[in-house]
PDB file of C-alpha atoms in Angstrom:
ATOM      1  CA  ALA F   1     191.870 129.494 126.070  1.00 81.00           C
ATOM      2  CA  GLN F   2     194.904 130.576 128.774  1.00 88.00           C
ATOM      3  CA  LYS F   3     193.916 129.931 131.931  1.00 93.00           C
ATOM      4  CA  VAL F   4     196.169 129.382 135.431  1.00 96.00           C
ATOM      5  CA  THR F   5     195.026 126.818 138.208  1.00 97.00           C
ATOM      6  CA  GLN F   6     195.656 127.022 141.997  1.00 97.00           C
ATOM      7  CA  ALA F   7     193.881 124.251 143.328  1.00 95.00           C
ATOM      8  CA  GLN F   8     194.353 125.319 146.709  1.00 97.00           C
ATOM      9  CA  THR F   9     192.688 127.519 148.230  1.00 95.00           C
ATOM     10  CA  GLU F  10     194.122 127.425 151.329  1.00 97.00           C
ATOM     11  CA  ILE F  11     196.959 125.616 153.135  1.00 97.00           C
ATOM     12  CA  SER F  12     197.824 125.481 157.346  1.00 97.00           C
ATOM     13  CA  VAL F  13     201.902 124.230 157.695  1.00 97.00           C
ATOM     14  CA  VAL F  14     203.495 124.768 161.223  1.00 97.00           C
ATOM     15  CA  GLU F  15     206.730 126.757 160.878  1.00 97.00           C
ATOM     16  CA  LYS F  16     209.549 124.935 159.939  1.00 97.00           C
ATOM     17  CA  GLU F  17     207.713 122.359 157.432  1.00 97.00           C
ATOM     18  CA  ASP F  18     208.267 122.547 153.683  1.00 97.00           C
ATOM     19  CA  VAL F  19     204.948 123.179 151.653  1.00 98.00           C
ATOM     20  CA  THR F  20     204.419 123.242 147.996  1.00 98.00           C
ATOM     21  CA  LEU F  21     202.114 125.464 146.409  1.00 98.00           C
ATOM     22  CA  ASP F  22     200.895 124.067 143.269  1.00 98.00           C
ATOM     23  CA  CYS F  23     199.958 126.031 139.556  1.00 98.00           C
ATOM     24  CA  VAL F  24     199.252 124.584 136.645  1.00 98.00           C
ATOM     25  CA  TYR F  25     198.607 126.988 133.498  1.00 97.00           C
ATOM     26  CA  GLU F  26     197.169 126.746 130.105  1.00 95.00           C
ATOM     27  CA  THR F  27     198.071 127.765 126.382  1.00 93.00           C
ATOM     28  CA  ARG F  28     198.691 126.595 123.132  1.00 91.00           C
ATOM     29  CA  ASP F  29     201.414 129.300 123.021  1.00 89.00           C
ATOM     30  CA  THR F  30     204.826 127.716 122.638  1.00 88.00           C
ATOM     31  CA  THR F  31     206.185 131.022 123.989  1.00 87.00           C
ATOM     32  CA  TYR F  32     205.043 131.985 127.415  1.00 89.00           C
ATOM     33  CA  TYR F  33     206.605 133.464 130.633  1.00 89.00           C
ATOM     34  CA  LEU F  34     205.875 131.830 133.972  1.00 92.00           C
ATOM     35  CA  PHE F  35     205.433 134.317 137.117  1.00 92.00           C
ATOM     36  CA  TRP F  36     205.030 134.092 141.087  1.00 95.00           C
ATOM     37  CA  TYR F  37     203.591 136.827 143.461  1.00 94.00           C
ATOM     38  CA  LYS F  38     203.547 137.137 146.986  1.00 96.00           C
ATOM     39  CA  GLN F  39     201.118 139.259 148.435  1.00 95.00           C
ATOM     40  CA  PRO F  40     201.812 139.528 152.299  1.00 95.00           C
ATOM     41  CA  PRO F  41     198.577 140.675 154.763  1.00 93.00           C
ATOM     42  CA  SER F  42     199.999 144.384 154.046  1.00 91.00           C
ATOM     43  CA  GLY F  43     198.287 144.183 150.610  1.00 90.00           C
ATOM     44  CA  GLU F  44     201.002 144.853 148.156  1.00 90.00           C
ATOM     45  CA  LEU F  45     201.885 143.013 145.390  1.00 92.00           C
ATOM     46  CA  VAL F  46     205.737 141.248 145.450  1.00 91.00           C
ATOM     47  CA  PHE F  47     207.394 139.696 142.522  1.00 89.00           C
ATOM     48  CA  LEU F  48     209.317 136.142 143.137  1.00 93.00           C
ATOM     49  CA  ILE F  49     209.843 134.969 139.668  1.00 90.00           C
ATOM     50  CA  ARG F  50     209.629 134.912 136.487  1.00 89.00           C
ATOM     51  CA  ARG F  51     210.192 131.767 134.181  1.00 89.00           C
ATOM     52  CA  ASN F  52     210.116 131.687 130.274  1.00 87.00           C
ATOM     53  CA  SER F  53     208.810 128.315 128.309  1.00 90.00           C
ATOM     54  CA  PHE F  54     212.364 127.987 126.216  1.00 88.00           C
ATOM     55  CA  ASP F  55     214.107 127.435 130.060  1.00 85.00           C
ATOM     56  CA  GLU F  56     212.727 124.423 132.093  1.00 82.00           C
ATOM     57  CA  GLN F  57     215.636 124.894 134.413  1.00 82.00           C
ATOM     58  CA  ASN F  58     214.693 124.984 138.061  1.00 85.00           C
ATOM     59  CA  GLU F  59     215.219 127.522 140.367  1.00 86.00           C
ATOM     60  CA  ILE F  60     216.327 127.897 144.087  1.00 87.00           C
ATOM     61  CA  SER F  61     216.793 131.131 145.679  1.00 88.00           C
ATOM     62  CA  GLY F  62     217.124 130.746 149.489  1.00 93.00           C
ATOM     63  CA  ARG F  63     214.125 129.145 151.130  1.00 95.00           C
ATOM     64  CA  TYR F  64     212.131 128.951 147.775  1.00 96.00           C
ATOM     65  CA  SER F  65     212.177 126.856 145.060  1.00 95.00           C
ATOM     66  CA  TRP F  66     210.359 126.309 141.780  1.00 95.00           C
ATOM     67  CA  ASN F  67     209.946 123.542 139.353  1.00 95.00           C
ATOM     68  CA  PHE F  68     208.549 123.842 136.148  1.00 95.00           C
ATOM     69  CA  GLN F  69     207.277 120.915 133.916  1.00 94.00           C
ATOM     70  CA  LYS F  70     205.863 121.437 131.012  1.00 93.00           C
ATOM     71  CA  SER F  71     205.075 117.842 130.501  1.00 93.00           C
ATOM     72  CA  THR F  72     202.767 118.671 133.083  1.00 95.00           C
ATOM     73  CA  SER F  73     201.739 122.526 132.589  1.00 96.00           C
ATOM     74  CA  SER F  74     202.887 123.236 136.137  1.00 96.00           C
ATOM     75  CA  PHE F  75     205.359 125.708 137.488  1.00 96.00           C
ATOM     76  CA  ASN F  76     205.212 124.161 141.217  1.00 97.00           C
ATOM     77  CA  PHE F  77     206.532 126.568 144.044  1.00 97.00           C
ATOM     78  CA  THR F  78     208.281 124.988 147.180  1.00 97.00           C
ATOM     79  CA  ILE F  79     209.329 126.661 150.558  1.00 97.00           C
ATOM     80  CA  THR F  80     211.785 124.850 152.599  1.00 97.00           C
ATOM     81  CA  ALA F  81     211.884 125.204 156.188  1.00 97.00           C
ATOM     82  CA  SER F  82     209.021 127.632 156.452  1.00 97.00           C
ATOM     83  CA  GLN F  83     208.778 130.663 158.689  1.00 97.00           C
ATOM     84  CA  VAL F  84     205.570 132.796 159.912  1.00 97.00           C
ATOM     85  CA  VAL F  85     206.886 135.379 157.787  1.00 96.00           C
ATOM     86  CA  ASP F  86     205.980 133.322 154.623  1.00 97.00           C
ATOM     87  CA  SER F  87     202.296 133.992 155.331  1.00 97.00           C
ATOM     88  CA  ALA F  88     200.679 135.055 152.629  1.00 97.00           C
ATOM     89  CA  VAL F  89     198.691 135.015 149.774  1.00 96.00           C
ATOM     90  CA  TYR F  90     200.363 133.372 146.610  1.00 97.00           C
ATOM     91  CA  PHE F  91     199.603 134.118 142.724  1.00 96.00           C
ATOM     92  CA  CYS F  92     200.764 131.957 140.066  1.00 96.00           C
ATOM     93  CA  ALA F  93     200.394 133.996 136.762  1.00 93.00           C
ATOM     94  CA  LEU F  94     200.813 133.374 133.185  1.00 91.00           C
ATOM     95  CA  VAL F  95     201.687 135.762 130.061  1.00 87.00           C
ATOM     96  CA  ALA F  96     201.210 134.178 126.823  1.00 82.00           C
ATOM     97  CA  GLY F  97     201.941 134.391 122.990  1.00 72.00           C
ATOM     98  CA  ASN F  98     200.973 138.177 121.699  1.00 67.00           C
ATOM     99  CA  ASN F  99     198.905 138.302 124.819  1.00 64.00           C
ATOM    100  CA  ARG F 100     199.547 141.692 126.251  1.00 66.00           C
ATOM    101  CA  LYS F 101     197.868 140.654 130.468  1.00 76.00           C
ATOM    102  CA  LEU F 102     198.519 138.664 133.100  1.00 84.00           C
ATOM    103  CA  ILE F 103     196.423 135.571 133.451  1.00 89.00           C
ATOM    104  CA  TRP F 104     196.069 135.130 136.930  1.00 93.00           C
ATOM    105  CA  GLY F 105     194.941 132.431 139.563  1.00 95.00           C
ATOM    106  CA  LEU F 106     192.926 133.164 142.051  1.00 95.00           C
ATOM    107  CA  GLY F 107     195.776 132.690 144.285  1.00 96.00           C
ATOM    108  CA  THR F 108     196.720 130.299 147.654  1.00 97.00           C
ATOM    109  CA  SER F 109     196.812 131.285 150.838  1.00 97.00           C
ATOM    110  CA  LEU F 110     199.323 130.165 153.224  1.00 98.00           C
ATOM    111  CA  ALA F 111     199.343 130.605 156.634  1.00 98.00           C
ATOM    112  CA  VAL F 112     201.947 129.729 158.846  1.00 97.00           C
ATOM    113  CA  ASN F 113     201.406 129.001 162.300  1.00 96.00           C
ATOM    114  CA  PRO F 114     204.333 129.543 165.195  1.00 94.00           C
TER     115      PRO F 114
ATOM    116  CA  GLU B   1     214.381 154.387 144.298  1.00 76.00           C
ATOM    117  CA  ALA B   2     212.321 152.642 142.099  1.00 78.00           C
ATOM    118  CA  GLN B   3     208.591 152.859 142.825  1.00 91.00           C
ATOM    119  CA  VAL B   4     205.038 152.754 141.531  1.00 95.00           C
ATOM    120  CA  THR B   5     202.888 155.368 144.026  1.00 96.00           C
ATOM    121  CA  GLN B   6     199.354 154.785 144.241  1.00 97.00           C
ATOM    122  CA  ASN B   7     197.010 157.568 146.233  1.00 97.00           C
ATOM    123  CA  PRO B   8     195.018 157.615 148.020  1.00 97.00           C
ATOM    124  CA  ARG B   9     195.844 154.388 150.141  1.00 95.00           C
ATOM    125  CA  TYR B  10     192.447 154.178 151.646  1.00 96.00           C
ATOM    126  CA  LEU B  11     188.774 156.095 150.819  1.00 96.00           C
ATOM    127  CA  ILE B  12     185.476 155.796 151.422  1.00 96.00           C
ATOM    128  CA  THR B  13     183.094 157.946 149.346  1.00 95.00           C
ATOM    129  CA  VAL B  14     179.700 157.887 148.735  1.00 95.00           C
ATOM    130  CA  THR B  15     177.917 156.785 145.200  1.00 96.00           C
ATOM    131  CA  GLY B  16     178.104 159.148 142.898  1.00 95.00           C
ATOM    132  CA  LYS B  17     180.766 161.273 143.840  1.00 96.00           C
ATOM    133  CA  LYS B  18     183.714 161.506 141.366  1.00 96.00           C
ATOM    134  CA  LEU B  19     186.870 160.284 142.307  1.00 97.00           C
ATOM    135  CA  THR B  20     190.484 159.960 140.757  1.00 97.00           C
ATOM    136  CA  VAL B  21     193.168 157.690 142.199  1.00 98.00           C
ATOM    137  CA  THR B  22     196.364 158.622 140.840  1.00 98.00           C
ATOM    138  CA  CYS B  23     199.633 156.726 139.891  1.00 98.00           C
ATOM    139  CA  SER B  24     203.049 157.908 139.154  1.00 97.00           C
ATOM    140  CA  GLN B  25     205.843 155.352 138.452  1.00 96.00           C
ATOM    141  CA  ASN B  26     209.883 156.810 138.556  1.00 94.00           C
ATOM    142  CA  MET B  27     211.507 154.207 136.401  1.00 91.00           C
ATOM    143  CA  ASN B  28     210.259 155.426 132.950  1.00 91.00           C
ATOM    144  CA  HIS B  29     208.358 152.507 132.207  1.00 90.00           C
ATOM    145  CA  GLU B  30     206.419 152.226 128.683  1.00 90.00           C
ATOM    146  CA  TYR B  31     203.541 150.361 130.254  1.00 89.00           C
ATOM    147  CA  MET B  32     201.143 150.538 132.975  1.00 92.00           C
ATOM    148  CA  SER B  33     198.485 149.288 133.914  1.00 93.00           C
ATOM    149  CA  TRP B  34     194.794 148.872 136.653  1.00 96.00           C
ATOM    150  CA  TYR B  35     193.678 145.957 138.231  1.00 96.00           C
ATOM    151  CA  ARG B  36     191.094 144.966 140.652  1.00 97.00           C
ATOM    152  CA  GLN B  37     191.210 142.621 143.301  1.00 96.00           C
ATOM    153  CA  ASP B  38     188.283 140.778 144.782  1.00 94.00           C
ATOM    154  CA  PRO B  39     187.864 138.020 146.875  1.00 89.00           C
ATOM    155  CA  GLY B  40     187.119 134.772 145.084  1.00 87.00           C
ATOM    156  CA  LEU B  41     187.222 136.825 141.810  1.00 90.00           C
ATOM    157  CA  GLY B  42     191.500 137.294 141.669  1.00 89.00           C
ATOM    158  CA  LEU B  43     193.178 140.075 139.898  1.00 92.00           C
ATOM    159  CA  ARG B  44     191.056 141.332 137.358  1.00 93.00           C
ATOM    160  CA  GLN B  45     192.711 143.918 134.390  1.00 93.00           C
ATOM    161  CA  ILE B  46     190.445 147.352 134.182  1.00 96.00           C
ATOM    162  CA  TYR B  47     193.255 149.217 131.361  1.00 95.00           C
ATOM    163  CA  TYR B  48     196.135 149.206 130.487  1.00 92.00           C
ATOM    164  CA  SER B  49     198.423 151.360 128.801  1.00 93.00           C
ATOM    165  CA  MET B  50     201.432 150.824 126.216  1.00 88.00           C
ATOM    166  CA  ASN B  51     202.643 154.245 125.617  1.00 90.00           C
ATOM    167  CA  VAL B  52     201.417 157.815 126.033  1.00 94.00           C
ATOM    168  CA  GLU B  53     198.231 158.836 124.628  1.00 94.00           C
ATOM    169  CA  VAL B  54     197.718 154.987 123.914  1.00 92.00           C
ATOM    170  CA  THR B  55     195.258 153.270 125.901  1.00 95.00           C
ATOM    171  CA  ASP B  56     193.196 149.979 125.687  1.00 93.00           C
ATOM    172  CA  LYS B  57     190.161 148.177 127.781  1.00 94.00           C
ATOM    173  CA  GLY B  58     190.623 145.102 129.710  1.00 91.00           C
ATOM    174  CA  ASP B  59     188.567 142.553 130.957  1.00 90.00           C
ATOM    175  CA  VAL B  60     186.000 145.118 133.306  1.00 96.00           C
ATOM    176  CA  PRO B  61     186.607 148.559 131.983  1.00 97.00           C
ATOM    177  CA  GLU B  62     182.693 149.708 132.890  1.00 97.00           C
ATOM    178  CA  GLY B  63     182.879 152.447 135.112  1.00 97.00           C
ATOM    179  CA  TYR B  64     186.270 153.644 134.587  1.00 98.00           C
ATOM    180  CA  LYS B  65     188.376 155.431 132.654  1.00 98.00           C
ATOM    181  CA  VAL B  66     191.541 156.115 132.664  1.00 98.00           C
ATOM    182  CA  SER B  67     194.225 158.711 130.938  1.00 97.00           C
ATOM    183  CA  ARG B  68     198.135 159.066 129.528  1.00 97.00           C
ATOM    184  CA  LYS B  69     198.782 162.480 128.925  1.00 97.00           C
ATOM    185  CA  GLU B  70     202.199 161.908 130.290  1.00 96.00           C
ATOM    186  CA  LYS B  71     205.077 158.408 130.471  1.00 95.00           C
ATOM    187  CA  ARG B  72     204.870 158.300 134.070  1.00 96.00           C
ATOM    188  CA  ASN B  73     200.949 159.078 135.452  1.00 97.00           C
ATOM    189  CA  PHE B  74     198.339 156.720 134.621  1.00 98.00           C
ATOM    190  CA  PRO B  75     195.666 157.965 136.304  1.00 98.00           C
ATOM    191  CA  LEU B  76     192.098 155.850 137.278  1.00 98.00           C
ATOM    192  CA  ILE B  77     188.686 157.808 136.938  1.00 98.00           C
ATOM    193  CA  LEU B  78     185.819 156.562 138.665  1.00 97.00           C
ATOM    194  CA  GLU B  79     183.341 159.299 137.197  1.00 95.00           C
ATOM    195  CA  SER B  80     179.959 157.789 139.260  1.00 96.00           C
ATOM    196  CA  PRO B  81     181.167 155.633 141.813  1.00 97.00           C
ATOM    197  CA  SER B  82     179.051 152.676 142.806  1.00 97.00           C
ATOM    198  CA  PRO B  83     179.379 150.227 145.247  1.00 97.00           C
ATOM    199  CA  ASN B  84     180.029 147.444 143.053  1.00 96.00           C
ATOM    200  CA  GLN B  85     183.146 149.321 142.335  1.00 98.00           C
ATOM    201  CA  THR B  86     184.579 148.426 145.984  1.00 97.00           C
ATOM    202  CA  SER B  87     187.700 147.103 145.704  1.00 97.00           C
ATOM    203  CA  LEU B  88     191.473 146.958 146.391  1.00 97.00           C
ATOM    204  CA  TYR B  89     193.110 148.680 143.419  1.00 98.00           C
ATOM    205  CA  PHE B  90     196.748 148.242 141.966  1.00 97.00           C
ATOM    206  CA  CYS B  91     198.538 149.955 139.665  1.00 96.00           C
ATOM    207  CA  ALA B  92     201.417 148.232 137.885  1.00 93.00           C
ATOM    208  CA  SER B  93     204.159 149.350 135.579  1.00 91.00           C
ATOM    209  CA  SER B  94     206.615 147.544 133.473  1.00 86.00           C
ATOM    210  CA  LEU B  95     209.958 148.547 131.149  1.00 79.00           C
ATOM    211  CA  GLN B  96     207.764 147.319 127.244  1.00 69.00           C
ATOM    212  CA  GLY B  97     204.449 145.331 127.843  1.00 62.00           C
ATOM    213  CA  VAL B  98     203.310 142.842 130.126  1.00 58.00           C
ATOM    214  CA  VAL B  99     206.782 141.293 129.834  1.00 57.00           C
ATOM    215  CA  SER B 100     209.993 142.723 128.663  1.00 55.00           C
ATOM    216  CA  SER B 101     213.532 141.514 128.699  1.00 46.00           C
ATOM    217  CA  ASN B 102     214.408 141.139 132.331  1.00 51.00           C
ATOM    218  CA  GLN B 103     211.670 143.414 134.144  1.00 59.00           C
ATOM    219  CA  PRO B 104     208.963 141.836 136.077  1.00 72.00           C
ATOM    220  CA  GLN B 105     205.643 143.713 136.050  1.00 80.00           C
ATOM    221  CA  HIS B 106     206.094 146.372 139.251  1.00 87.00           C
ATOM    222  CA  PHE B 107     202.890 147.420 141.280  1.00 92.00           C
ATOM    223  CA  GLY B 108     202.086 149.906 143.336  1.00 94.00           C
ATOM    224  CA  ASP B 109     201.080 149.237 146.912  1.00 93.00           C
ATOM    225  CA  GLY B 110     197.673 149.341 146.705  1.00 95.00           C
ATOM    226  CA  THR B 111     194.488 151.613 147.100  1.00 97.00           C
ATOM    227  CA  ARG B 112     191.437 150.456 148.963  1.00 96.00           C
ATOM    228  CA  LEU B 113     187.884 151.586 147.978  1.00 97.00           C
ATOM    229  CA  SER B 114     184.791 151.749 149.685  1.00 97.00           C
ATOM    230  CA  ILE B 115     182.042 152.949 148.119  1.00 97.00           C
ATOM    231  CA  LEU B 116     178.917 153.513 149.706  1.00 95.00           C
TER     232      LEU B 116
END
């Protein structure tokens, strides 16, 4: 079975704090892809990153960074020096093997307070 | 500008009155998909299409129809809408399948449907 778990339903931080959003996935396939999407209050889904199972190198994009660890089946997302504009729901998702669809986590709602 | 366009963005209607939500993409993508998003349930796939005239059921296809007569368009049809179809709907497209070389799945801005 394939599954994505985002254990944190809601997180609230104060601006400039660092925050990590957890994502744990399950799959028996050796080839898979992991994604993060952002859904701001306006409702649209914004693609943030895609990572394939053969590339465990961590990625940094500005204040965003992602830590992919196959040993723990995790693909965590860290926002450094959070800002109010980071307030959104963040989704982690998985595509594995010959599956043709995204398996979504239930999302983590992040509130960054001034 | 590359985009997926959904219409309408908002719709309030009544039970049983047929409606269509249009989805159009200008990226020549082969793969298109419809999702619904509900509180506590996340995003669930309704239907998807690998190419013109090829459509398949997703996780929650009941009560919906789709068609893919042209590559760019993938309308979602509710023949007899019911209140349990009140939801936020997203159309998405990608080059080939859900995962394709260097191309993520692009989403429309969403359609909020309320069925009374």
